[in-house]
mmCIF file of C-alpha atoms in Angstrom:
data_model
loop_
_atom_site.group_PDB
_atom_site.id
_atom_site.type_symbol
_atom_site.label_atom_id
_atom_site.label_comp_id
_atom_site.label_asym_id
_atom_site.label_seq_id
_atom_site.Cartn_x
_atom_site.Cartn_y
_atom_site.Cartn_z
ATOM 1 C CA MET E 1 35.505 220.390 88.907
ATOM 2 C CA ARG E 2 39.202 219.526 89.078
ATOM 3 C CA ASN E 3 41.573 222.454 89.489
ATOM 4 C CA LEU E 4 43.248 221.596 86.164
ATOM 5 C CA ASP E 5 39.991 222.305 84.359
ATOM 6 C CA LYS E 6 39.731 225.851 85.643
ATOM 7 C CA ILE E 7 40.586 228.923 83.588
ATOM 8 C CA LYS E 8 43.158 230.929 85.527
ATOM 9 C CA TRP E 9 42.600 234.679 85.662
ATOM 10 C CA GLY E 10 44.723 237.671 86.497
ATOM 11 C CA ILE E 11 43.342 241.181 87.059
ATOM 12 C CA VAL E 12 45.212 244.446 86.551
ATOM 13 C CA GLY E 13 43.720 247.687 87.859
ATOM 14 C CA LEU E 14 41.821 247.072 91.078
ATOM 15 C CA GLY E 15 39.151 249.752 91.215
ATOM 16 C CA ASN E 16 35.372 249.539 91.458
ATOM 17 C CA ILE E 17 34.747 247.616 88.221
ATOM 18 C CA ALA E 18 37.468 245.091 89.043
ATOM 19 C CA ASN E 19 35.808 244.483 92.412
ATOM 20 C CA GLN E 20 32.447 243.852 90.758
ATOM 21 C CA PHE E 21 34.016 241.541 88.186
ATOM 22 C CA ALA E 22 35.955 239.575 90.819
ATOM 23 C CA ALA E 23 32.813 239.172 92.938
ATOM 24 C CA ASP E 24 31.079 237.630 89.920
ATOM 25 C CA LEU E 25 34.067 235.515 88.906
ATOM 26 C CA VAL E 26 33.991 233.592 92.190
ATOM 27 C CA LEU E 27 30.468 232.421 91.259
ATOM 28 C CA LEU E 28 31.895 230.369 88.375
ATOM 29 C CA GLU E 29 33.130 226.888 89.263
ATOM 30 C CA ASP E 30 35.513 226.818 86.313
ATOM 31 C CA ALA E 31 37.207 230.161 87.071
ATOM 32 C CA ASP E 32 40.177 230.668 89.338
ATOM 33 C CA LEU E 33 41.521 234.128 90.212
ATOM 34 C CA VAL E 34 45.218 233.396 90.686
ATOM 35 C CA ALA E 35 46.875 236.849 90.564
ATOM 36 C CA VAL E 36 46.069 240.557 90.870
ATOM 37 C CA ALA E 37 48.221 243.610 90.261
ATOM 38 C CA SER E 38 48.133 247.226 91.390
ATOM 39 C CA ARG E 39 50.803 249.887 91.558
ATOM 40 C CA ASN E 40 49.818 250.047 95.229
ATOM 41 C CA ILE E 41 50.815 246.724 96.808
ATOM 42 C CA PHE E 42 48.655 247.368 99.868
ATOM 43 C CA LYS E 43 45.630 247.729 97.609
ATOM 44 C CA ALA E 44 46.614 244.531 95.810
ATOM 45 C CA ASN E 45 46.965 242.607 99.065
ATOM 46 C CA GLU E 46 43.607 243.836 100.325
ATOM 47 C CA PHE E 47 41.908 242.926 97.036
ATOM 48 C CA ALA E 48 43.518 239.472 96.949
ATOM 49 C CA GLN E 49 42.452 238.689 100.492
ATOM 50 C CA LYS E 50 38.876 239.748 99.738
ATOM 51 C CA TYR E 51 38.604 237.362 96.775
ATOM 52 C CA ASN E 52 40.808 234.521 98.042
ATOM 53 C CA CYS E 53 43.545 235.159 95.480
ATOM 54 C CA SER E 54 46.979 233.716 96.254
ATOM 55 C CA LYS E 55 49.321 236.081 94.384
ATOM 56 C CA THR E 56 49.738 239.852 94.339
ATOM 57 C CA TYR E 57 52.021 242.098 92.304
ATOM 58 C CA ASP E 58 52.939 245.771 92.491
ATOM 59 C CA SER E 59 53.517 245.976 88.734
ATOM 60 C CA TYR E 60 51.434 244.934 85.751
ATOM 61 C CA ASP E 61 54.492 243.581 83.937
ATOM 62 C CA ALA E 62 55.102 241.135 86.779
ATOM 63 C CA LEU E 63 51.604 239.726 86.440
ATOM 64 C CA PHE E 64 51.980 239.445 82.660
ATOM 65 C CA ALA E 65 55.133 237.384 83.278
ATOM 66 C CA ASP E 66 53.334 234.940 85.572
ATOM 67 C CA ASP E 67 53.145 231.610 83.734
ATOM 68 C CA GLN E 68 50.136 230.506 85.764
ATOM 69 C CA VAL E 69 47.901 233.307 84.458
ATOM 70 C CA GLU E 70 46.004 232.317 81.309
ATOM 71 C CA ILE E 71 43.763 235.349 80.785
ATOM 72 C CA VAL E 72 44.109 238.920 81.988
ATOM 73 C CA TYR E 73 41.190 241.184 82.775
ATOM 74 C CA ILE E 74 42.277 244.789 82.205
ATOM 75 C CA ALA E 75 40.300 247.188 84.376
ATOM 76 C CA THR E 76 42.609 250.199 84.441
ATOM 77 C CA PRO E 77 41.512 253.689 83.267
ATOM 78 C CA HIS E 78 40.739 254.034 79.555
ATOM 79 C CA ASP E 79 43.992 255.733 78.569
ATOM 80 C CA SER E 80 46.106 252.661 79.408
ATOM 81 C CA HIS E 81 43.951 249.946 77.820
ATOM 82 C CA ALA E 82 45.787 249.741 74.511
ATOM 83 C CA GLU E 83 49.290 249.650 75.963
ATOM 84 C CA LEU E 84 48.458 247.041 78.597
ATOM 85 C CA ALA E 85 46.343 244.813 76.344
ATOM 86 C CA ILE E 86 49.059 244.665 73.700
ATOM 87 C CA LYS E 87 51.713 243.941 76.314
ATOM 88 C CA ALA E 88 49.630 241.129 77.832
ATOM 89 C CA LEU E 89 49.066 239.594 74.393
ATOM 90 C CA GLU E 90 52.803 239.813 73.684
ATOM 91 C CA HIS E 91 53.346 237.820 76.887
ATOM 92 C CA GLY E 92 51.070 235.090 75.553
ATOM 93 C CA LYS E 93 48.031 235.933 77.629
ATOM 94 C CA HIS E 94 44.430 235.974 76.540
ATOM 95 C CA VAL E 95 42.815 239.340 77.247
ATOM 96 C CA LEU E 96 39.438 240.666 78.330
ATOM 97 C CA CYS E 97 39.735 244.456 78.187
ATOM 98 C CA GLU E 98 37.265 246.859 79.739
ATOM 99 C CA LYS E 99 35.300 249.153 77.464
ATOM 100 C CA PRO E 100 35.985 251.374 75.730
ATOM 101 C CA MET E 101 38.843 249.269 74.435
ATOM 102 C CA ALA E 102 40.806 252.390 73.486
ATOM 103 C CA LEU E 103 40.556 256.159 73.096
ATOM 104 C CA SER E 104 41.204 256.034 69.355
ATOM 105 C CA TYR E 105 40.337 253.812 66.427
ATOM 106 C CA GLU E 106 44.026 253.417 65.611
ATOM 107 C CA ASP E 107 44.763 252.013 69.074
ATOM 108 C CA SER E 108 41.767 249.678 68.768
ATOM 109 C CA ARG E 109 43.137 248.413 65.467
ATOM 110 C CA ARG E 110 46.586 247.816 67.016
ATOM 111 C CA MET E 111 45.037 245.751 69.804
ATOM 112 C CA ILE E 112 43.187 243.505 67.354
ATOM 113 C CA GLU E 113 46.330 243.105 65.272
ATOM 114 C CA ALA E 114 48.238 242.008 68.380
ATOM 115 C CA SER E 115 45.602 239.380 69.121
ATOM 116 C CA LYS E 116 45.950 237.988 65.605
ATOM 117 C CA LYS E 117 49.734 238.158 65.594
ATOM 118 C CA HIS E 118 50.105 236.270 68.861
ATOM 119 C CA ASN E 119 47.108 233.995 68.252
ATOM 120 C CA LYS E 120 45.550 234.805 71.618
ATOM 121 C CA PHE E 121 41.933 235.457 72.517
ATOM 122 C CA PHE E 122 41.000 239.111 72.854
ATOM 123 C CA MET E 123 37.620 240.614 73.646
ATOM 124 C CA GLU E 124 36.328 244.028 74.602
ATOM 125 C CA ALA E 125 34.395 243.602 77.847
ATOM 126 C CA PHE E 126 30.955 244.598 76.633
ATOM 127 C CA TRP E 127 29.175 242.613 79.307
ATOM 128 C CA THR E 128 25.758 243.856 78.135
ATOM 129 C CA ARG E 129 26.092 241.779 74.951
ATOM 130 C CA PHE E 130 26.143 238.553 76.950
ATOM 131 C CA ILE E 131 23.383 239.022 79.528
ATOM 132 C CA PRO E 132 20.341 236.754 78.986
ATOM 133 C CA THR E 133 17.940 239.655 78.322
ATOM 134 C CA VAL E 134 19.952 241.140 75.467
ATOM 135 C CA ARG E 135 20.615 237.754 73.894
ATOM 136 C CA GLU E 136 16.923 236.860 73.939
ATOM 137 C CA VAL E 137 15.778 240.288 72.743
ATOM 138 C CA LEU E 138 18.145 240.077 69.776
ATOM 139 C CA GLU E 139 16.772 236.645 68.901
ATOM 140 C CA LYS E 140 13.206 237.922 69.002
ATOM 141 C CA VAL E 141 14.029 241.019 66.964
ATOM 142 C CA ASP E 142 15.797 238.847 64.384
ATOM 143 C CA GLY E 143 12.719 236.639 64.353
ATOM 144 C CA GLY E 144 10.588 239.613 63.329
ATOM 145 C CA ILE E 145 8.405 239.844 66.412
ATOM 146 C CA ILE E 146 8.202 243.664 66.185
ATOM 147 C CA GLY E 147 8.669 243.855 62.428
ATOM 148 C CA ASP E 148 11.260 246.151 60.895
ATOM 149 C CA ILE E 149 13.057 248.372 63.413
ATOM 150 C CA LYS E 150 12.236 252.029 62.902
ATOM 151 C CA SER E 151 13.536 253.595 66.103
ATOM 152 C CA VAL E 152 15.960 252.897 68.942
ATOM 153 C CA LYS E 153 15.917 255.104 72.024
ATOM 154 C CA ALA E 154 18.512 254.639 74.741
ATOM 155 C CA ASP E 155 20.479 256.679 77.212
ATOM 156 C CA PHE E 156 22.908 256.270 80.064
ATOM 157 C CA ALA E 157 22.908 259.084 82.576
ATOM 158 C CA PHE E 158 23.705 259.723 86.226
ATOM 159 C CA TYR E 159 24.953 262.444 88.544
ATOM 160 C CA GLY E 160 28.717 262.084 88.603
ATOM 161 C CA ASN E 161 30.840 263.147 91.546
ATOM 162 C CA GLU E 162 33.694 265.416 90.603
ATOM 163 C CA ILE E 163 36.212 264.378 93.225
ATOM 164 C CA GLU E 164 39.941 264.960 93.301
ATOM 165 C CA GLY E 165 41.747 261.995 91.821
ATOM 166 C CA GLY E 166 38.535 260.606 90.343
ATOM 167 C CA ARG E 167 38.744 259.075 86.882
ATOM 168 C CA LEU E 168 35.356 260.185 85.553
ATOM 169 C CA PHE E 169 36.203 263.880 85.232
ATOM 170 C CA ASP E 170 39.902 263.404 84.456
ATOM 171 C CA LYS E 171 40.743 264.311 80.860
ATOM 172 C CA ASN E 172 44.143 262.606 81.049
ATOM 173 C CA LEU E 173 42.448 259.290 81.901
ATOM 174 C CA GLY E 174 39.873 259.490 79.112
ATOM 175 C CA GLY E 175 37.046 260.726 81.318
ATOM 176 C CA GLY E 176 33.765 262.248 80.235
ATOM 177 C CA ALA E 177 30.355 261.048 79.128
ATOM 178 C CA LEU E 178 31.043 259.741 75.611
ATOM 179 C CA PHE E 179 33.834 257.275 76.312
ATOM 180 C CA ASP E 180 32.753 256.254 79.791
ATOM 181 C CA ILE E 181 29.047 255.601 79.233
ATOM 182 C CA GLY E 182 28.070 256.887 75.765
ATOM 183 C CA VAL E 183 29.490 253.703 74.310
ATOM 184 C CA TYR E 184 26.569 251.771 75.838
ATOM 185 C CA PRO E 185 23.679 253.342 73.880
ATOM 186 C CA LEU E 186 25.897 253.405 70.792
ATOM 187 C CA PHE E 187 26.520 249.701 71.295
ATOM 188 C CA LEU E 188 22.785 249.003 71.450
ATOM 189 C CA SER E 189 22.105 250.933 68.271
ATOM 190 C CA TYR E 190 24.977 249.160 66.521
ATOM 191 C CA ILE E 191 23.965 245.594 67.424
ATOM 192 C CA LEU E 192 20.407 246.308 66.283
ATOM 193 C CA LEU E 193 20.945 248.475 63.204
ATOM 194 C CA GLY E 194 24.616 248.278 62.281
ATOM 195 C CA ILE E 195 26.772 251.137 61.041
ATOM 196 C CA PRO E 196 24.785 254.365 60.536
ATOM 197 C CA LYS E 197 24.735 256.332 57.301
ATOM 198 C CA GLU E 198 25.037 259.630 59.159
ATOM 199 C CA ILE E 199 25.681 260.821 62.712
ATOM 200 C CA THR E 200 24.722 264.113 64.323
ATOM 201 C CA ALA E 201 26.132 264.802 67.786
ATOM 202 C CA LYS E 202 26.182 267.750 70.164
ATOM 203 C CA SER E 203 27.843 268.114 73.560
ATOM 204 C CA ILE E 204 28.066 270.234 76.674
ATOM 205 C CA PHE E 205 31.644 270.510 77.903
ATOM 206 C CA HIS E 206 33.435 270.884 81.205
ATOM 207 C CA LYS E 207 35.962 273.698 81.504
ATOM 208 C CA ASN E 208 38.728 271.071 81.351
ATOM 209 C CA GLY E 209 37.575 269.863 77.913
ATOM 210 C CA ILE E 210 35.734 266.611 78.687
ATOM 211 C CA ASP E 211 32.148 266.195 77.528
ATOM 212 C CA LEU E 212 29.636 266.307 80.365
ATOM 213 C CA GLN E 213 26.660 265.444 78.192
ATOM 214 C CA THR E 214 26.432 264.240 74.613
ATOM 215 C CA SER E 215 23.295 263.717 72.536
ATOM 216 C CA MET E 216 23.412 261.720 69.324
ATOM 217 C CA ILE E 217 21.109 260.965 66.413
ATOM 218 C CA LEU E 218 22.163 258.073 64.206
ATOM 219 C CA GLN E 219 20.560 258.008 60.776
ATOM 220 C CA TYR E 220 19.995 254.719 58.970
ATOM 221 C CA GLU E 221 18.297 253.925 55.666
ATOM 222 C CA ASN E 222 14.895 253.360 57.255
ATOM 223 C CA ALA E 223 15.465 253.968 60.954
ATOM 224 C CA GLN E 224 16.883 256.372 63.509
ATOM 225 C CA ALA E 225 18.535 255.987 66.899
ATOM 226 C CA VAL E 226 18.181 258.773 69.475
ATOM 227 C CA LEU E 227 20.848 258.366 72.137
ATOM 228 C CA GLN E 228 22.257 260.325 75.065
ATOM 229 C CA ALA E 229 24.993 260.085 77.682
ATOM 230 C CA SER E 230 25.309 262.384 80.678
ATOM 231 C CA ILE E 231 27.349 262.560 83.874
ATOM 232 C CA VAL E 232 25.491 265.664 85.112
ATOM 233 C CA SER E 233 21.860 264.415 85.051
ATOM 234 C CA ASP E 234 19.936 261.202 85.407
ATOM 235 C CA SER E 235 17.304 259.392 83.328
ATOM 236 C CA ASP E 236 14.876 256.481 83.585
ATOM 237 C CA MET E 237 17.580 254.261 82.037
ATOM 238 C CA LYS E 238 15.110 252.344 79.893
ATOM 239 C CA ALA E 239 15.739 251.425 76.301
ATOM 240 C CA ALA E 240 13.046 251.117 73.632
ATOM 241 C CA ILE E 241 13.248 249.301 70.313
ATOM 242 C CA SER E 242 10.302 250.216 68.099
ATOM 243 C CA GLY E 243 9.303 248.414 64.932
ATOM 244 C CA ASN E 244 6.384 248.676 62.535
ATOM 245 C CA LYS E 245 4.615 245.824 64.374
ATOM 246 C CA GLY E 246 5.399 246.493 68.019
ATOM 247 C CA ARG E 247 7.877 247.700 70.634
ATOM 248 C CA ILE E 248 10.322 246.115 73.057
ATOM 249 C CA GLU E 249 11.420 247.862 76.252
ATOM 250 C CA LEU E 250 14.393 246.644 78.259
ATOM 251 C CA ASN E 251 14.004 246.907 82.034
ATOM 252 C CA ALA E 252 15.905 249.688 83.742
ATOM 253 C CA PRO E 253 18.821 249.940 83.967
ATOM 254 C CA TRP E 254 18.721 248.570 80.439
ATOM 255 C CA TYR E 255 22.469 247.882 80.092
ATOM 256 C CA ILE E 256 22.149 245.192 82.770
ATOM 257 C CA ALA E 257 18.424 244.464 82.350
ATOM 258 C CA ASP E 258 16.888 241.551 84.229
ATOM 259 C CA GLY E 259 14.017 241.298 81.768
ATOM 260 C CA TYR E 260 12.015 243.068 79.087
ATOM 261 C CA SER E 261 8.500 243.774 77.851
ATOM 262 C CA ILE E 262 6.866 243.421 74.446
ATOM 263 C CA PHE E 263 4.098 245.848 73.501
ATOM 264 C CA LYS E 264 2.134 244.561 70.545
ATOM 265 C CA ASP E 265 -1.477 244.577 69.335
ATOM 266 C CA GLY E 266 -2.569 246.576 72.367
ATOM 267 C CA LYS E 267 -1.126 243.999 74.780
ATOM 268 C CA GLU E 268 1.887 243.985 77.106
ATOM 269 C CA GLU E 269 3.863 240.814 77.772
ATOM 270 C CA ASN E 270 6.611 240.779 80.417
ATOM 271 C CA PHE E 271 9.638 238.493 80.559
ATOM 272 C CA SER E 272 11.969 237.976 83.522
ATOM 273 C CA LEU E 273 15.573 236.899 82.892
ATOM 274 C CA PRO E 274 17.715 237.366 86.009
ATOM 275 C CA ASN E 275 21.461 237.626 85.613
ATOM 276 C CA LEU E 276 23.932 235.401 87.400
ATOM 277 C CA GLY E 277 25.509 237.682 89.980
ATOM 278 C CA LYS E 278 25.573 241.231 88.742
ATOM 279 C CA GLY E 279 26.076 240.037 85.177
ATOM 280 C CA TYR E 280 29.826 240.060 84.572
ATOM 281 C CA THR E 281 29.643 236.274 84.842
ATOM 282 C CA HIS E 282 28.144 235.992 81.378
ATOM 283 C CA GLU E 283 31.068 237.643 79.573
ATOM 284 C CA ALA E 284 33.497 235.520 81.614
ATOM 285 C CA ILE E 285 31.624 232.377 80.539
ATOM 286 C CA GLU E 286 31.979 233.503 76.919
ATOM 287 C CA CYS E 287 35.736 233.971 77.423
ATOM 288 C CA HIS E 288 36.031 230.443 78.841
ATOM 289 C CA GLN E 289 34.150 228.906 75.918
ATOM 290 C CA CYS E 290 36.219 230.743 73.336
ATOM 291 C CA ILE E 291 39.523 229.829 74.992
ATOM 292 C CA ARG E 292 38.552 226.163 75.220
ATOM 293 C CA ASN E 293 37.537 226.225 71.548
ATOM 294 C CA ASN E 294 40.867 227.827 70.581
ATOM 295 C CA GLN E 295 39.107 230.945 69.265
ATOM 296 C CA ILE E 296 40.862 234.304 69.320
ATOM 297 C CA GLU E 297 37.543 236.173 69.200
ATOM 298 C CA SER E 298 33.916 235.787 70.178
ATOM 299 C CA THR E 299 31.244 235.360 67.530
ATOM 300 C CA LEU E 300 28.821 237.338 69.733
ATOM 301 C CA TRP E 301 31.128 240.347 70.144
ATOM 302 C CA SER E 302 33.828 239.976 67.537
ATOM 303 C CA HIS E 303 36.981 241.922 66.745
ATOM 304 C CA GLN E 304 35.145 243.557 63.860
ATOM 305 C CA ASN E 305 32.244 244.507 66.121
ATOM 306 C CA SER E 306 34.667 246.311 68.431
ATOM 307 C CA LEU E 307 36.381 248.036 65.515
ATOM 308 C CA ASP E 308 33.051 249.149 64.044
ATOM 309 C CA LEU E 309 31.945 250.634 67.370
ATOM 310 C CA SER E 310 35.325 252.268 67.864
ATOM 311 C CA LYS E 311 35.000 253.951 64.463
ATOM 312 C CA ILE E 312 31.511 255.231 65.324
ATOM 313 C CA VAL E 313 32.758 256.647 68.627
ATOM 314 C CA GLU E 314 35.740 258.217 66.886
ATOM 315 C CA GLU E 315 33.469 259.984 64.402
ATOM 316 C CA ILE E 316 31.439 261.444 67.260
ATOM 317 C CA LYS E 317 34.601 262.387 69.119
ATOM 318 C CA ASN E 318 35.835 264.303 66.075
ATOM 319 C CA GLN E 319 32.446 265.857 65.362
ATOM 320 C CA ILE E 320 32.068 267.321 68.867
ATOM 321 C CA GLY E 321 35.711 268.368 69.011
ATOM 322 C CA LEU E 322 36.727 266.129 71.906
ATOM 323 C CA SER E 323 40.438 265.618 72.391
ATOM 324 C CA PHE E 324 42.443 263.865 75.085
ATOM 325 C CA THR E 325 45.795 265.399 74.145
#
């Protein structure tokens, strides 16, 4: 593929997720990582060398001003997503922004408005939506293979390390279970059942005010979703979608499942759908397709989808009394 055909990426925020994304990006022939930015230039240089990137910056603004960069992947802590995404869009860049896209519904709305105003592609980086397993499961559910959905059960839980300077337990950076990982099971419930009629949520809190564990029941007209997020315990990390004619289970860890099983009529059928790389490739491919088609949003994970999920998360945030101020 000629170099001119490649989509040119820039990455701001060079932590663990950015490393995983960059490692997947190099697997795509039509992607070119041309610039990275960190407030620590030594970190930027090290990252760039690791992924064969030619340009490094010690400020995000400098990367946004780089004419060569077409799309920016924002992988900074949650609290800065809105500010940086809007600034990148104002500089004429397309944007893929890590989840959660913002810490408030109002900020999420401002980000979408900026995408529309500047006519640039924007997508929340919900990589799970684009992996082959989830795409195929949604097709089969829509096709009625398990009948009408009655129950969704999903969690995301692990033992988090409370280390000095770590983002996960830092209230100022939007840490805690709900915003860091609770968005995943909420996402699954939303793409299967839509916006709930009622939400009940309860949390266990850290002394600094972040939620360590949050359990949620989402009530729909004829279904329920039982969801949990925890950074102080683990789980089997499976997800189950139960209908009145059968059940689908996504392989663990379900948010990056490499296959699924259908339980129906007393039989079990297994399906294997490996991801390319770790799985970030699939959302990058979606970005490329949308940009080439002059779309400012994906039809698989649209602006409205992100806003709907943001509103659901905000309701839970308010219900449990979580505040980042």
